[in-house]
Amino acid sequence: MQDVRCATAEEVAVLRERVARVEGGHDHLRDGLDSLSRQFSELRRDLTQAIDENAACTRQEIMSRVETIGRSTQQRDAEVSDRLARIEGGIRLANWLTVTVIAIATTLLSWARMGDSFWHMWAHILATHA
């Protein structure tokens, strides 16, 4: 059998000192991990906030550009509509003038033929009675 040996007071003191140092290191590591955990939480919060702010700015910028494009499109549509209205007005005027000229020419030709016919008829009547 083995002899049971008891530690001396000096050995117990050295052992307690080592345990205290290990516990102190453990407390220091725990404090460091807690500090890192807080820093990571703050970093995640700050990153999330920055991303949300950037997304809001980007969304606002996109909507502003969409509104600008919409306004310019409406302006171009209005300009094109005005041009088309002027062109249609010009075409209507040209058609009206063409129809009017044709009607006047036809009327004048008709009157000329009627006058010519009356002239020949009177000339024939006067020639037969003379």
XYZ file of N, CA and C in Angstrom:
390
model
N 0.808 -1.177 0.000
C 0.000 0.000 0.000
C 0.859 1.251 0.000
N 0.241 2.258 -0.493
C 0.985 3.506 -0.592
C 0.760 4.332 0.654
N 1.757 5.069 0.917
C 1.613 5.996 2.041
C 0.837 7.226 1.582
N -0.059 7.626 2.404
C -0.837 8.833 2.108
C -0.001 10.016 2.545
N 0.164 10.875 1.671
C 0.996 12.024 1.956
C 0.125 13.255 2.022
N 0.339 14.097 2.959
C -0.407 15.346 3.117
C 0.465 16.480 2.606
N -0.221 17.443 1.999
C 0.502 18.583 1.457
C 0.876 19.515 2.586
N 1.965 20.154 2.367
C 2.412 21.120 3.363
C 1.677 22.426 3.129
N 1.777 23.308 4.093
C 1.118 24.609 4.004
C 1.687 25.397 2.830
N 2.954 25.267 2.574
C 3.572 25.974 1.451
C 3.046 25.446 0.124
N 2.913 24.130 0.015
C 2.393 23.520 -1.214
C 0.941 23.926 -1.445
N 0.149 23.970 -0.372
C -1.256 24.389 -0.473
C -1.308 25.860 -0.895
N -0.419 26.679 -0.333
C -0.393 28.094 -0.697
C -0.024 28.273 -2.160
N 0.962 27.509 -2.642
C 1.369 27.582 -4.055
C 0.211 27.126 -4.936
N -0.454 26.047 -4.506
C -1.589 25.532 -5.269
C -2.725 26.549 -5.329
N -3.005 27.174 -4.187
C -4.054 28.212 -4.155
C -3.677 29.390 -5.057
N -2.434 29.726 -5.046
C -1.964 30.833 -5.893
C -2.169 30.501 -7.371
N -1.841 29.271 -7.754
C -2.025 28.838 -9.147
C -3.503 28.828 -9.517
N -4.348 28.307 -8.636
C -5.805 28.276 -8.887
C -6.330 29.700 -9.027
N -5.861 30.602 -8.179
C -6.301 32.002 -8.247
C -5.890 32.631 -9.575
N -4.653 32.297 -10.012
C -4.210 32.827 -11.309
C -5.043 32.260 -12.446
N -5.365 30.989 -12.394
C -6.194 30.367 -13.441
C -7.593 30.981 -13.429
N -8.159 31.134 -12.210
C -9.489 31.755 -12.110
C -9.453 33.193 -12.604
N -8.393 33.907 -12.279
C -8.248 35.294 -12.750
C -8.149 35.340 -14.264
N -7.368 34.411 -14.818
C -7.266 34.344 -16.288
C -8.599 33.984 -16.909
N -9.324 33.074 -16.234
C -10.643 32.676 -16.728
C -11.599 33.880 -16.700
N -11.577 34.634 -15.578
C -12.415 35.837 -15.480
C -12.024 36.849 -16.546
N -10.717 36.984 -16.757
C -10.229 37.927 -17.777
C -10.713 37.501 -19.175
N -10.624 36.205 -19.472
C -11.100 35.706 -20.765
C -12.613 35.912 -20.913
N -13.362 35.640 -19.842
C -14.811 35.829 -19.895
C -15.143 37.304 -20.142
N -14.441 38.196 -19.445
C -14.651 39.630 -19.656
C -14.309 40.023 -21.094
N -13.223 39.458 -21.612
C -12.829 39.736 -22.995
C -13.873 39.225 -23.983
N -14.390 38.012 -23.735
C -15.431 37.469 -24.614
C -16.711 38.296 -24.538
N -17.077 38.725 -23.341
C -18.248 39.590 -23.189
C -18.048 40.899 -23.949
N -16.841 41.445 -23.824
C -16.521 42.691 -24.533
C -16.599 42.482 -26.044
N -16.034 41.377 -26.543
C -16.105 41.077 -27.975
C -17.544 40.876 -28.428
N -18.322 40.197 -27.597
C -19.728 39.968 -27.939
C -20.470 41.300 -28.053
N -20.236 42.214 -27.103
C -20.857 43.544 -27.178
C -20.403 44.289 -28.419
N -19.104 44.216 -28.719
C -18.579 44.906 -29.899
C -19.187 44.340 -31.179
N -19.323 42.998 -31.251
C -19.951 42.406 -32.433
C -21.416 42.822 -32.546
N -22.113 42.875 -31.434
C -23.516 43.309 -31.447
C -23.622 44.754 -31.928
N -22.739 45.608 -31.419
C -22.744 47.012 -31.845
C -22.397 47.131 -33.323
N -21.410 46.335 -33.755
C -21.023 46.350 -35.167
C -22.185 45.896 -36.040
N -22.855 44.820 -35.650
C -24.006 44.328 -36.414
C -25.110 45.395 -36.462
N -25.365 46.047 -35.303
C -26.366 47.107 -35.252
C -25.985 48.263 -36.172
N -24.706 48.682 -36.100
C -24.236 49.796 -36.939
C -24.297 49.436 -38.420
N -23.898 48.213 -38.763
C -23.956 47.782 -40.166
C -25.393 47.723 -40.668
N -26.279 47.185 -39.832
C -27.700 47.117 -40.218
C -28.256 48.518 -40.428
N -27.922 49.425 -39.529
C -28.392 50.801 -39.653
C -27.833 51.457 -40.915
N -26.539 51.250 -41.176
C -25.922 51.841 -42.373
C -26.549 51.267 -43.636
N -26.794 49.969 -43.644
C -27.426 49.341 -44.819
C -28.833 49.890 -45.009
N -29.595 50.023 -43.924
C -30.952 50.571 -44.020
C -30.923 52.009 -44.540
N -29.970 52.815 -44.045
C -29.860 54.202 -44.508
C -29.481 54.256 -45.987
N -28.523 53.415 -46.389
C -28.127 53.377 -47.802
C -29.284 52.916 -48.678
N -30.024 51.922 -48.201
C -31.175 51.436 -48.973
C -32.220 52.534 -49.117
N -32.456 53.291 -48.046
C -33.432 54.383 -48.116
C -32.965 55.458 -49.092
N -31.677 55.801 -49.038
C -31.137 56.807 -49.970
C -31.227 56.303 -51.410
N -30.869 55.037 -51.618
C -30.927 54.465 -52.963
C -32.355 54.443 -53.469
N -33.288 54.024 -52.613
C -34.698 53.984 -52.995
C -35.198 55.384 -53.358
N -34.815 56.384 -52.539
C -35.224 57.757 -52.797
C -34.627 58.264 -54.117
N -33.366 57.949 -54.359
C -32.712 58.378 -55.601
C -33.372 57.726 -56.816
N -33.672 56.439 -56.698
C -34.328 55.731 -57.810
C -35.698 56.332 -58.082
N -36.470 56.585 -57.024
C -37.808 57.150 -57.210
C -37.715 58.550 -57.820
N -36.707 59.315 -57.407
C -36.512 60.653 -57.985
C -36.211 60.547 -59.477
N -35.348 59.601 -59.842
C -35.021 59.426 -61.265
C -36.234 58.933 -62.045
N -37.014 58.032 -61.455
C -38.223 57.544 -62.125
C -39.202 58.689 -62.350
N -39.363 59.551 -61.340
C -40.244 60.709 -61.498
C -39.733 61.644 -62.591
N -38.418 61.858 -62.627
C -37.831 62.715 -63.662
C -38.066 62.121 -65.043
N -37.857 60.821 -65.166
C -38.092 60.152 -66.451
C -39.564 60.249 -66.827
N -40.449 60.070 -65.845
C -41.884 60.168 -66.110
C -42.272 61.561 -66.589
N -41.724 62.591 -65.915
C -42.028 63.965 -66.340
C -41.523 64.239 -67.750
N -40.296 63.805 -68.040
C -39.745 64.062 -69.384
C -40.537 63.276 -70.433
N -40.995 62.081 -70.079
C -41.802 61.301 -71.018
C -43.124 62.001 -71.283
N -43.765 62.514 -70.233
C -45.019 63.238 -70.413
C -44.799 64.489 -71.254
N -43.692 65.166 -71.015
C -43.389 66.377 -71.787
C -43.198 66.028 -73.266
N -42.437 64.957 -73.535
C -42.235 64.539 -74.930
C -43.548 64.093 -75.566
N -44.373 63.385 -74.786
C -45.674 62.967 -75.313
C -46.523 64.181 -75.681
N -46.493 65.193 -74.811
C -47.264 66.407 -75.089
C -46.737 67.102 -76.345
N -45.401 67.176 -76.486
C -44.817 67.798 -77.675
C -45.194 67.031 -78.936
N -45.124 65.712 -78.873
C -45.481 64.889 -80.033
C -46.955 65.064 -80.360
N -47.802 65.099 -79.326
C -49.234 65.289 -79.559
C -49.506 66.645 -80.207
N -48.814 67.678 -79.734
C -48.973 69.005 -80.338
C -48.544 68.991 -81.802
N -47.413 68.367 -82.063
C -46.938 68.295 -83.455
C -47.931 67.535 -84.324
N -48.422 66.411 -83.815
C -49.399 65.634 -84.581
C -50.673 66.432 -84.818
N -51.106 67.191 -83.805
C -52.304 68.012 -83.961
C -52.088 69.074 -85.040
N -50.897 69.689 -85.053
C -50.605 70.690 -86.094
C -50.565 70.035 -87.475
N -49.949 68.842 -87.544
C -49.886 68.134 -88.829
C -51.285 67.768 -89.294
N -52.112 67.249 -88.376
C -53.491 66.901 -88.742
C -54.260 68.136 -89.192
N -54.046 69.262 -88.485
C -54.700 70.511 -88.889
C -54.261 70.924 -90.283
N -52.960 70.804 -90.554
C -52.449 71.144 -91.886
C -53.023 70.240 -92.957
N -53.125 68.942 -92.635
C -53.697 67.999 -93.606
C -55.168 68.320 -93.852
N -55.909 68.623 -92.784
C -57.325 68.991 -92.951
C -57.467 70.247 -93.796
N -56.624 71.245 -93.530
C -56.675 72.475 -94.313
C -56.350 72.191 -95.776
N -55.303 71.370 -96.001
C -54.931 71.033 -97.377
C -56.062 70.268 -98.061
N -56.687 69.344 -97.354
C -57.824 68.606 -97.934
C -58.980 69.547 -98.245
N -59.268 70.454 -97.308
C -60.371 71.394 -97.528
C -60.071 72.289 -98.727
N -58.814 72.776 -98.803
C -58.445 73.616 -99.941
C -58.529 72.831 -101.246
N -58.074 71.590 -101.226
C -58.129 70.754 -102.436
C -59.564 70.548 -102.876
N -60.434 70.175 -101.938
C -61.850 69.964 -102.275
C -62.469 71.264 -102.759
N -62.151 72.385 -102.130
C -62.700 73.683 -102.538
C -62.239 74.038 -103.949
N -60.944 73.851 -104.209
C -60.424 74.160 -105.551
C -61.083 73.253 -106.587
N -61.213 71.968 -106.261
C -61.868 71.045 -107.205
C -63.313 71.447 -107.431
N -64.006 71.816 -106.344
C -65.411 72.225 -106.489
C -65.523 73.485 -107.322
N -64.659 74.464 -107.074
C -64.689 75.712 -107.852
C -64.350 75.432 -109.307
N -63.319 74.621 -109.541
C -62.924 74.302 -110.917
C -64.057 73.565 -111.635
N -64.667 72.610 -110.930
C -65.775 71.869 -111.541
C -66.937 72.804 -111.837
N -67.229 73.688 -110.895
C -68.326 74.649 -111.106
C -68.017 75.560 -112.280
N -66.780 76.072 -112.331
C -66.417 76.956 -113.441
C -66.476 76.221 -114.782
N -65.989 74.981 -114.780
C -66.044 74.207 -116.026
C -67.493 73.943 -116.426
N -68.308 73.656 -115.428
C -69.730 73.415 -115.729
C -70.372 74.670 -116.290
N -70.121 75.795 -115.681
C -70.686 77.048 -116.175
C -70.133 77.372 -117.564
N -68.863 77.084 -117.746
C -68.279 77.344 -119.061
C -68.927 76.474 -120.116
N -69.155 75.198 -119.803
C -69.796 74.298 -120.777
C -71.244 74.727 -121.020
N -71.900 75.109 -119.896
C -73.289 75.557 -120.076
C -73.318 76.831 -120.919
N -72.393 77.741 -120.639
C -72.340 78.977 -121.430
C -72.039 78.671 -122.887
N -71.099 77.736 -123.108
C -70.758 77.337 -124.467
C -71.958 76.709 -125.158
N -72.673 75.872 -124.417
C -73.870 75.236 -124.988
C -74.918 76.284 -125.325
N -75.146 77.231 -124.401
C -76.121 78.292 -124.684
C -75.682 79.131 -125.880
N -74.385 79.394 -125.957
C -73.868 80.181 -127.078
C -74.128 79.476 -128.391
N -73.827 78.143 -128.419
C -74.067 77.380 -129.638
C -75.560 77.304 -129.943
N -76.373 77.150 -128.910
C -77.817 77.075 -129.123
C -78.339 78.410 -129.682
N -77.908 79.517 -129.123
C -78.354 80.816 -129.611
C -77.787 81.081 -131.008
N -76.588 80.660 -131.205
C -76.003 80.855 -132.526
C -76.772 80.041 -133.547
N -77.189 78.837 -133.166
C -77.978 77.984 -134.074
C -79.346 78.589 -134.297
N -79.978 79.081 -133.207
C -81.315 79.695 -133.358
C -81.203 80.945 -134.213
N -80.230 81.755 -133.981
C -80.087 82.981 -134.767
C -79.724 82.673 -136.224
N -78.968 81.618 -136.440
C -78.588 81.265 -137.794
C -79.797 80.726 -138.566
N -80.665 79.997 -137.878
C -81.840 79.449 -138.557
C -82.896 80.499 -138.769
N -82.987 81.495 -137.980
C -83.978 82.562 -138.157
C -83.428 83.704 -138.979
N -82.272 83.712 -139.244
C -81.748 84.819 -140.001
C -81.731 84.583 -141.481
